[in-house]
Coordinates of C-alpha atoms in Angstrom, one line a residue:
Chain A
M2 CA -57.5 -70.9 -107.0
A3 CA -59.3 -68.0 -105.4
F4 CA -62.3 -68.5 -103.1
E5 CA -65.6 -67.3 -104.3
L6 CA -68.7 -66.0 -102.5
P7 CA -71.4 -68.8 -102.7
P8 CA -74.8 -67.4 -103.8
L9 CA -77.5 -67.3 -101.1
P10 CA -79.5 -70.5 -101.4
Y11 CA -82.8 -68.6 -101.3
A12 CA -84.2 -65.2 -102.2
Y13 CA -83.1 -62.2 -100.1
D14 CA -86.6 -61.8 -98.8
A15 CA -87.1 -65.5 -98.0
L16 CA -86.6 -65.0 -94.3
D17 CA -88.6 -61.9 -93.9
P18 CA -89.8 -60.6 -91.4
Y19 CA -87.4 -62.6 -89.1
M20 CA -84.4 -61.5 -91.1
S21 CA -85.0 -58.7 -93.5
A22 CA -83.9 -58.6 -97.2
Q23 CA -81.9 -55.6 -96.3
T24 CA -80.0 -57.4 -93.6
L25 CA -79.3 -60.4 -95.9
Q26 CA -78.1 -58.1 -98.7
F27 CA -75.6 -56.4 -96.5
H28 CA -74.6 -59.5 -94.6
H29 CA -74.1 -61.7 -97.7
D30 CA -73.2 -59.2 -100.4
K31 CA -71.0 -57.0 -98.3
H32 CA -69.8 -58.6 -95.1
H33 CA -69.3 -62.2 -96.4
Q34 CA -67.9 -60.8 -99.7
A35 CA -65.4 -58.7 -97.7
Y36 CA -64.2 -61.8 -95.9
V37 CA -63.7 -63.7 -99.2
T38 CA -61.9 -60.8 -100.8
A39 CA -59.6 -60.2 -97.8
L40 CA -58.9 -63.9 -97.5
N41 CA -57.9 -64.1 -101.2
N42 CA -55.6 -61.1 -100.9
L43 CA -54.0 -62.4 -97.7
I44 CA -53.2 -65.9 -99.0
K45 CA -52.2 -64.9 -102.6
D46 CA -48.7 -66.1 -103.4
T47 CA -48.4 -67.9 -100.1
P48 CA -48.2 -71.7 -99.4
L49 CA -51.8 -71.5 -98.2
A50 CA -53.1 -70.2 -101.6
D51 CA -54.1 -73.6 -103.0
K52 CA -55.2 -75.2 -99.8
P53 CA -58.8 -76.2 -99.0
L54 CA -60.6 -73.7 -96.7
E55 CA -60.8 -76.1 -93.7
E56 CA -57.1 -76.6 -93.8
I57 CA -56.4 -72.8 -93.9
V58 CA -58.7 -72.3 -90.9
K59 CA -56.9 -75.0 -88.9
A60 CA -53.4 -74.0 -90.0
S61 CA -53.9 -70.3 -89.1
Y62 CA -55.7 -70.8 -85.8
G63 CA -53.6 -69.7 -82.8
D64 CA -50.8 -68.3 -84.9
P65 CA -50.5 -64.5 -84.2
S66 CA -48.7 -64.0 -87.5
K67 CA -51.7 -65.5 -89.3
Q68 CA -54.5 -63.8 -87.3
A69 CA -55.9 -61.9 -90.2
I70 CA -56.0 -65.0 -92.4
F71 CA -57.7 -66.9 -89.6
N72 CA -60.3 -64.2 -89.1
N73 CA -61.3 -64.1 -92.7
A74 CA -61.0 -67.8 -93.4
G75 CA -63.0 -68.6 -90.3
Q76 CA -65.7 -66.1 -91.2
H77 CA -65.9 -67.4 -94.8
W78 CA -66.4 -71.0 -93.5
N79 CA -68.9 -69.9 -90.8
H80 CA -71.0 -67.8 -93.2
T81 CA -71.0 -70.4 -96.0
L82 CA -72.7 -72.8 -93.5
F83 CA -74.8 -70.2 -91.9
W84 CA -76.8 -69.4 -95.1
Q85 CA -77.5 -73.1 -95.5
M86 CA -78.7 -73.5 -91.9
M87 CA -81.6 -71.2 -92.6
K88 CA -84.6 -71.5 -95.0
K89 CA -88.0 -70.0 -95.7
G90 CA -90.5 -71.3 -93.3
G91 CA -87.8 -72.8 -91.1
G92 CA -87.7 -73.6 -87.4
G93 CA -90.5 -76.2 -87.6
S94 CA -90.3 -79.7 -86.2
I95 CA -86.9 -81.3 -85.8
P96 CA -86.4 -84.6 -87.7
G97 CA -86.9 -87.6 -85.4
E98 CA -83.4 -88.9 -85.1
L99 CA -81.9 -85.5 -84.4
E100 CA -84.7 -84.8 -81.9
T101 CA -84.0 -88.1 -80.1
K102 CA -80.3 -87.2 -79.9
I103 CA -81.2 -83.7 -78.5
N104 CA -83.4 -85.4 -75.9
E105 CA -80.6 -87.8 -74.9
D106 CA -77.7 -85.4 -74.8
L107 CA -79.2 -82.1 -74.0
G108 CA -82.3 -82.9 -71.9
G109 CA -84.9 -82.0 -74.5
V110 CA -85.6 -79.5 -77.2
D111 CA -86.7 -76.7 -74.8
K112 CA -83.5 -77.2 -72.8
F113 CA -81.4 -77.1 -75.9
K114 CA -83.1 -73.9 -77.1
E115 CA -82.5 -72.3 -73.7
A116 CA -78.8 -73.3 -73.7
F117 CA -78.3 -72.2 -77.3
T118 CA -80.0 -68.8 -76.5
Q119 CA -77.8 -68.4 -73.4
A120 CA -74.7 -69.1 -75.4
G121 CA -75.7 -66.5 -77.9
L122 CA -76.6 -63.9 -75.3
T123 CA -73.4 -64.4 -73.3
Q124 CA -71.0 -64.3 -76.2
F125 CA -69.8 -60.8 -75.3
G126 CA -69.1 -58.6 -78.3
S127 CA -69.0 -60.4 -81.7
G128 CA -69.2 -64.2 -82.3
W129 CA -71.2 -67.3 -82.7
A130 CA -73.4 -69.7 -80.8
W131 CA -73.2 -73.4 -81.9
L132 CA -74.7 -76.9 -81.6
V133 CA -71.8 -79.3 -82.2
V134 CA -71.0 -83.0 -81.9
D135 CA -68.1 -83.5 -79.6
G136 CA -66.8 -87.0 -78.9
G137 CA -70.1 -88.5 -80.1
K138 CA -72.3 -86.2 -77.9
L139 CA -74.2 -83.1 -78.7
K140 CA -73.0 -79.9 -77.0
V141 CA -73.9 -76.2 -77.1
T142 CA -70.9 -73.9 -77.3
K143 CA -70.0 -70.3 -78.3
T144 CA -66.9 -68.7 -79.9
P145 CA -65.7 -65.1 -80.3
N146 CA -65.4 -63.3 -83.6
G147 CA -64.4 -65.6 -86.4
E148 CA -63.5 -68.6 -84.3
N149 CA -65.4 -71.9 -84.8
P150 CA -65.8 -75.4 -83.5
L151 CA -63.7 -76.8 -86.4
V152 CA -60.5 -75.7 -84.6
H153 CA -61.7 -77.4 -81.5
G154 CA -62.1 -80.8 -83.2
Q155 CA -65.9 -80.6 -83.1
T156 CA -68.4 -81.2 -85.8
V157 CA -70.8 -78.3 -86.4
L158 CA -74.5 -79.0 -86.7
L159 CA -75.9 -75.5 -86.2
G160 CA -74.5 -72.0 -85.8
C161 CA -76.0 -68.6 -85.2
D162 CA -74.1 -65.4 -86.0
V163 CA -74.4 -63.0 -83.1
W164 CA -72.2 -60.3 -84.6
E165 CA -74.5 -57.2 -84.4
H166 CA -74.4 -56.9 -88.2
S167 CA -76.5 -60.1 -88.3
Y168 CA -79.5 -58.6 -86.5
Y169 CA -79.0 -54.9 -85.8
L170 CA -81.2 -53.5 -88.6
D171 CA -84.0 -55.8 -87.5
Y172 CA -83.6 -56.1 -83.8
Q173 CA -81.1 -53.5 -82.6
N174 CA -80.1 -54.3 -79.1
R175 CA -82.6 -57.1 -78.7
R176 CA -80.3 -60.0 -79.4
A177 CA -82.6 -62.4 -77.4
D178 CA -85.5 -61.7 -79.8
Y179 CA -83.2 -62.5 -82.8
L180 CA -82.0 -65.8 -81.3
K181 CA -85.6 -66.8 -80.6
A182 CA -86.7 -66.0 -84.1
Y183 CA -83.7 -67.9 -85.5
L184 CA -84.5 -71.1 -83.6
D185 CA -88.3 -70.8 -84.0
N186 CA -88.6 -69.4 -87.5
M187 CA -85.4 -69.7 -89.5
V188 CA -83.5 -72.9 -88.8
N189 CA -83.3 -75.5 -91.7
W190 CA -83.5 -78.6 -89.5
E191 CA -83.3 -81.0 -92.5
F192 CA -79.9 -79.5 -93.3
V193 CA -78.8 -79.8 -89.6
A194 CA -79.9 -83.5 -89.6
E195 CA -77.9 -84.0 -92.8
L196 CA -74.8 -82.6 -91.2
M197 CA -75.3 -85.0 -88.3
H198 CA -75.5 -88.0 -90.6
K199 CA -72.4 -87.0 -92.5
G200 CA -70.7 -86.8 -89.1
Chain B
M100 CA -91.8 -48.6 -81.7
L101 CA -89.5 -46.3 -79.8
M102 CA -90.8 -43.4 -81.7
M103 CA -94.4 -44.4 -80.9
G104 CA -93.5 -44.6 -77.3
R105 CA -92.1 -41.1 -77.3
R106 CA -95.1 -39.7 -79.1
G107 CA -97.4 -41.4 -76.6
F108 CA -95.5 -39.8 -73.8
L109 CA -95.6 -36.4 -75.4
A110 CA -99.4 -36.6 -75.9
A111 CA -100.0 -37.7 -72.4
A112 CA -97.8 -35.1 -70.9
G113 CA -99.1 -32.3 -73.2
A114 CA -96.7 -29.7 -71.9
V115 CA -94.3 -27.6 -73.9
S116 CA -91.5 -27.9 -71.3
V117 CA -91.5 -31.6 -71.8
V118 CA -90.2 -31.1 -75.3
T119 CA -87.2 -29.4 -73.8
M120 CA -86.7 -32.2 -71.3
M121 CA -87.0 -34.7 -74.1
D122 CA -84.4 -32.9 -76.1
R123 CA -82.1 -33.1 -73.2
G124 CA -82.8 -36.8 -72.8
I125 CA -84.6 -36.3 -69.5
G126 CA -88.0 -37.5 -70.7
R127 CA -86.7 -40.8 -72.1
A128 CA -86.9 -43.7 -69.8
W129 CA -84.1 -46.1 -69.4
A130 CA -83.6 -49.0 -66.9
Q131 CA -82.0 -47.5 -63.8
A132 CA -81.1 -50.2 -61.4
T133 CA -80.4 -49.4 -57.9
G134 CA -76.7 -49.4 -57.0
P135 CA -73.7 -47.2 -56.8
F136 CA -73.4 -46.7 -60.6
K137 CA -75.7 -44.4 -62.5
L138 CA -76.4 -43.6 -66.1
D139 CA -76.2 -39.9 -66.6
P140 CA -78.4 -38.3 -69.2
L141 CA -76.8 -37.2 -72.4
G142 CA -75.6 -33.7 -72.2
Y143 CA -77.2 -32.8 -75.6
A144 CA -80.1 -33.9 -77.7
T145 CA -80.0 -37.3 -79.4
S146 CA -80.3 -35.5 -82.7
A147 CA -77.4 -33.1 -81.9
L148 CA -74.8 -35.2 -83.8
E149 CA -76.8 -35.7 -87.0
P150 CA -76.1 -36.4 -89.8
H151 CA -72.9 -38.0 -88.6
I152 CA -74.7 -40.1 -85.9
D153 CA -78.4 -40.4 -86.2
A154 CA -80.8 -39.8 -83.3
K155 CA -82.1 -43.4 -83.2
T156 CA -78.6 -44.8 -82.9
M157 CA -77.9 -42.3 -80.0
E158 CA -81.1 -43.2 -78.3
I159 CA -80.6 -47.0 -78.4
H160 CA -76.9 -46.7 -77.7
H161 CA -77.4 -44.6 -74.6
D162 CA -80.8 -45.7 -73.3
K163 CA -80.3 -49.5 -74.0
H164 CA -76.7 -50.5 -74.5
H165 CA -75.1 -48.2 -72.0
A166 CA -78.0 -48.7 -69.6
T167 CA -77.6 -52.4 -69.7
Y168 CA -73.9 -52.1 -68.8
V169 CA -74.9 -50.0 -65.8
T170 CA -77.6 -52.4 -64.7
N171 CA -75.3 -55.4 -65.0
L172 CA -72.4 -53.7 -63.2
N173 CA -74.7 -52.8 -60.3
A174 CA -75.9 -56.4 -60.2
A175 CA -72.4 -57.7 -60.2
V176 CA -71.2 -55.6 -57.2
K177 CA -74.5 -56.0 -55.2
D178 CA -73.1 -58.6 -52.9
H179 CA -69.6 -57.2 -52.9
S180 CA -69.8 -54.1 -50.8
Q181 CA -66.1 -53.4 -50.8
V182 CA -66.1 -53.3 -54.6
A183 CA -69.3 -51.3 -54.7
S184 CA -67.7 -48.5 -52.7
M185 CA -64.7 -48.2 -55.0
P186 CA -64.4 -45.7 -57.8
L187 CA -64.8 -47.3 -61.2
Q188 CA -61.3 -46.5 -62.4
D189 CA -59.8 -48.3 -59.4
I190 CA -62.1 -51.3 -59.9
L191 CA -60.9 -51.6 -63.5
A192 CA -57.2 -51.1 -62.6
K193 CA -57.6 -53.9 -60.1
L194 CA -59.6 -56.3 -62.2
G195 CA -57.3 -59.2 -61.3
E196 CA -58.2 -58.7 -57.6
M197 CA -62.0 -58.8 -58.2
P198 CA -64.0 -61.8 -57.0
D199 CA -63.8 -64.7 -59.5
A200 CA -67.6 -65.0 -59.8
V201 CA -68.1 -61.4 -61.0
R202 CA -64.7 -60.5 -62.6
T203 CA -65.9 -61.1 -66.2
T204 CA -69.1 -59.1 -65.7
I205 CA -67.1 -56.3 -64.1
R206 CA -64.7 -56.3 -67.0
N207 CA -67.4 -56.2 -69.6
S208 CA -70.0 -54.0 -67.9
G209 CA -67.6 -51.9 -65.9
G210 CA -65.5 -51.3 -69.0
G211 CA -68.6 -50.6 -71.0
H212 CA -69.8 -48.1 -68.4
A213 CA -66.5 -46.3 -68.3
N214 CA -66.0 -46.3 -72.1
H215 CA -69.5 -45.0 -72.8
T216 CA -69.4 -42.3 -70.1
M217 CA -66.2 -40.9 -71.7
F218 CA -67.7 -41.3 -75.2
W219 CA -70.8 -39.2 -74.5
Q220 CA -68.6 -36.6 -72.8
I221 CA -66.2 -36.0 -75.6
M222 CA -68.9 -35.7 -78.3
G223 CA -71.4 -32.8 -78.7
P224 CA -72.5 -30.1 -81.1
G225 CA -69.6 -27.9 -80.1
G226 CA -67.1 -29.1 -82.6
G227 CA -64.0 -26.8 -82.8
A228 CA -60.4 -27.9 -83.1
P229 CA -57.7 -28.8 -80.6
T230 CA -55.9 -25.7 -79.2
G231 CA -53.1 -24.8 -76.8
D232 CA -51.4 -27.5 -74.8
L233 CA -53.6 -30.2 -76.3
K234 CA -52.8 -29.2 -79.9
A235 CA -49.0 -29.0 -79.0
A236 CA -49.2 -32.6 -77.5
I237 CA -51.0 -33.9 -80.7
D238 CA -48.3 -32.3 -82.8
R239 CA -45.5 -33.7 -80.7
D240 CA -46.7 -37.2 -80.0
L241 CA -49.1 -38.1 -82.8
G242 CA -47.6 -36.2 -85.8
G243 CA -50.3 -33.5 -85.9
V244 CA -54.1 -33.6 -86.1
D245 CA -54.3 -35.0 -89.7
A246 CA -51.8 -37.8 -89.0
M247 CA -53.6 -38.6 -85.7
K248 CA -56.9 -39.0 -87.4
E249 CA -55.5 -41.2 -90.1
T250 CA -53.7 -43.5 -87.7
F251 CA -56.7 -43.6 -85.4
N252 CA -59.1 -44.4 -88.3
G253 CA -56.7 -47.1 -89.5
A254 CA -56.6 -48.7 -86.0
G255 CA -60.4 -48.5 -85.9
A256 CA -60.8 -50.2 -89.2
R257 CA -58.5 -53.0 -88.1
V258 CA -60.4 -53.9 -84.9
F259 CA -61.8 -57.3 -85.8
G260 CA -65.2 -57.8 -84.2
S261 CA -66.2 -55.3 -81.4
G262 CA -64.0 -52.8 -79.7
W263 CA -62.6 -49.3 -79.3
V264 CA -59.8 -47.0 -80.4
F265 CA -58.4 -44.7 -77.7
V266 CA -56.0 -41.9 -77.3
T267 CA -54.4 -42.4 -73.9
V268 CA -52.7 -39.6 -71.8
D269 CA -50.2 -39.9 -69.0
K270 CA -49.6 -37.4 -66.2
Q271 CA -46.9 -35.7 -68.2
G272 CA -49.5 -35.1 -70.9
K273 CA -47.9 -37.6 -73.4
L274 CA -50.4 -39.0 -75.8
A275 CA -50.5 -42.5 -77.4
L276 CA -52.9 -44.5 -79.6
E277 CA -54.3 -47.8 -78.5
S278 CA -57.1 -50.2 -79.6
K279 CA -58.9 -52.7 -77.4
P280 CA -61.3 -55.5 -78.0
N281 CA -64.9 -55.5 -76.7
Q282 CA -65.3 -53.2 -73.7
D283 CA -61.7 -53.4 -72.5
T284 CA -60.1 -50.1 -71.7
P285 CA -56.6 -48.8 -71.0
L286 CA -58.0 -48.0 -67.5
M287 CA -57.5 -51.8 -66.9
E288 CA -53.8 -51.1 -67.1
G289 CA -54.1 -48.1 -64.8
K290 CA -53.8 -45.7 -67.7
R291 CA -56.0 -42.7 -68.5
V292 CA -58.1 -42.2 -71.6
L293 CA -58.2 -38.8 -73.3
M294 CA -60.7 -39.8 -75.9
G295 CA -62.0 -42.8 -77.8
N296 CA -64.3 -44.0 -80.5
D297 CA -66.7 -47.0 -80.3
V298 CA -66.4 -49.4 -83.2
W299 CA -68.9 -51.9 -82.0
E300 CA -71.3 -52.3 -84.9
H301 CA -74.2 -50.9 -82.7
A302 CA -72.4 -47.6 -82.8
Y303 CA -72.9 -47.1 -86.5
Y304 CA -74.8 -49.9 -88.2
L305 CA -78.2 -48.1 -88.6
T306 CA -76.5 -45.4 -90.7
Y307 CA -73.3 -46.9 -92.1
Q308 CA -73.9 -50.7 -92.1
N309 CA -70.7 -52.4 -93.3
R310 CA -69.0 -49.0 -94.0
R311 CA -67.0 -48.7 -90.8
P312 CA -64.3 -46.5 -92.5
D313 CA -67.0 -43.9 -93.4
Y314 CA -68.2 -43.9 -89.8
L315 CA -64.7 -43.4 -88.5
K316 CA -64.1 -40.5 -90.8
A317 CA -67.5 -38.8 -90.0
W318 CA -67.1 -39.3 -86.3
W319 CA -64.5 -36.6 -86.0
N320 CA -67.2 -34.1 -86.8
T321 CA -68.9 -35.1 -83.5
V322 CA -65.9 -34.5 -81.3
D323 CA -66.3 -31.5 -78.9
W324 CA -62.7 -30.4 -78.7
S325 CA -63.3 -28.1 -75.7
K326 CA -64.4 -31.2 -73.7
V327 CA -61.3 -33.1 -74.9
G328 CA -59.2 -30.1 -73.8
E329 CA -60.8 -30.2 -70.3
R330 CA -59.9 -33.9 -70.1
Y331 CA -56.4 -33.2 -71.1
A332 CA -55.9 -30.5 -68.4
A333 CA -57.5 -32.9 -65.9
A334 CA -55.1 -35.7 -66.8
K335 CA -52.1 -33.4 -66.3
A336 CA -53.6 -32.3 -63.0
G337 CA -54.0 -35.9 -61.9
T338 CA -57.8 -35.5 -61.6
L339 CA -59.0 -37.3 -64.7
T340 CA -61.0 -40.4 -63.6
I341 CA -62.9 -42.3 -66.3

């Protein structure tokens, strides 16, 4: 069964002015769609064709002969979560339990934001910044290109796309401003808390 | 905001000659850290490559992205005087010998500085076509100009994430195609770069968005072949650096 592009869970202009409708149109309709299309073409008539996405991501990771499959499967997985991690009027207060965990493991919300921003800024080239659960503890990480915490045995709570296509129309070279807007004005913390409860 | 800044500067300066300076990129301000590495002004107006590459892209790419690589490279070598005194091509060829604490910065920012310096140099309004020795080498090693462009564009489209496509040249004048991720460069293997195209999204996103193949195709219209010819002659003479 071929993979399908999930619809955006909100209107294209829902995140404006922090992420423009134009950016979301290209990012969702073109970039994400291209990953889905490429993935479907690559796994067609192969043993991976009927496997769940997570299994394809894990099975293709680190295998040079499956690099293209990994790139596109990883990005399909990453983007599917990414859309849900944002919402209109996002970035407000963090649900209590999650905030307590951030305070315990990461030294407070400000320290978490600082670490997450640094991860995004220092991911050279294209990639992602993440908040994950690793061995029961929260951790901030980063990955290049389509790689994600799934292949490192970590549970994703939050991820920010720092490929330039995610912010170039709105912020150009100012990746730091984009990361700040993401954390302060876009993150859907209720969804993040839900991911934590699911473990 | 950049445009407003430029207008403001113009109004304040109020001199006709400033327009000429601005066109040549002299009036635009970019971060210029102190240190051994300098960001040279563009050799042509930011609008010179339109419609293939828009002026705003050129301005941000040169004044912000490239400037940041230069600033970070200078900061990385600040406390390493021996490295600071080396030519960039030697630093990159000896990346493995660089101090651990600054090796990654040198790789990213030093590579970025070398790649972009070459990039600005081989583009321009001059256009033209490969001639003489260079044309013969393209025919011999890359199957002719059309085949070279097709293979080059294919390699550019296949770079996943950020990176570059290069044509390398050895001292005998032999050409080869190579793509690299991020700001890596064949200079890191002691090779010489004849020409290359930047496929980081920042190089084309304002005009082409997700359509990288369209950018790759249009980019050939910005190549100044007389500059590429000069680099080819320098490579054979052993004087080509970055």
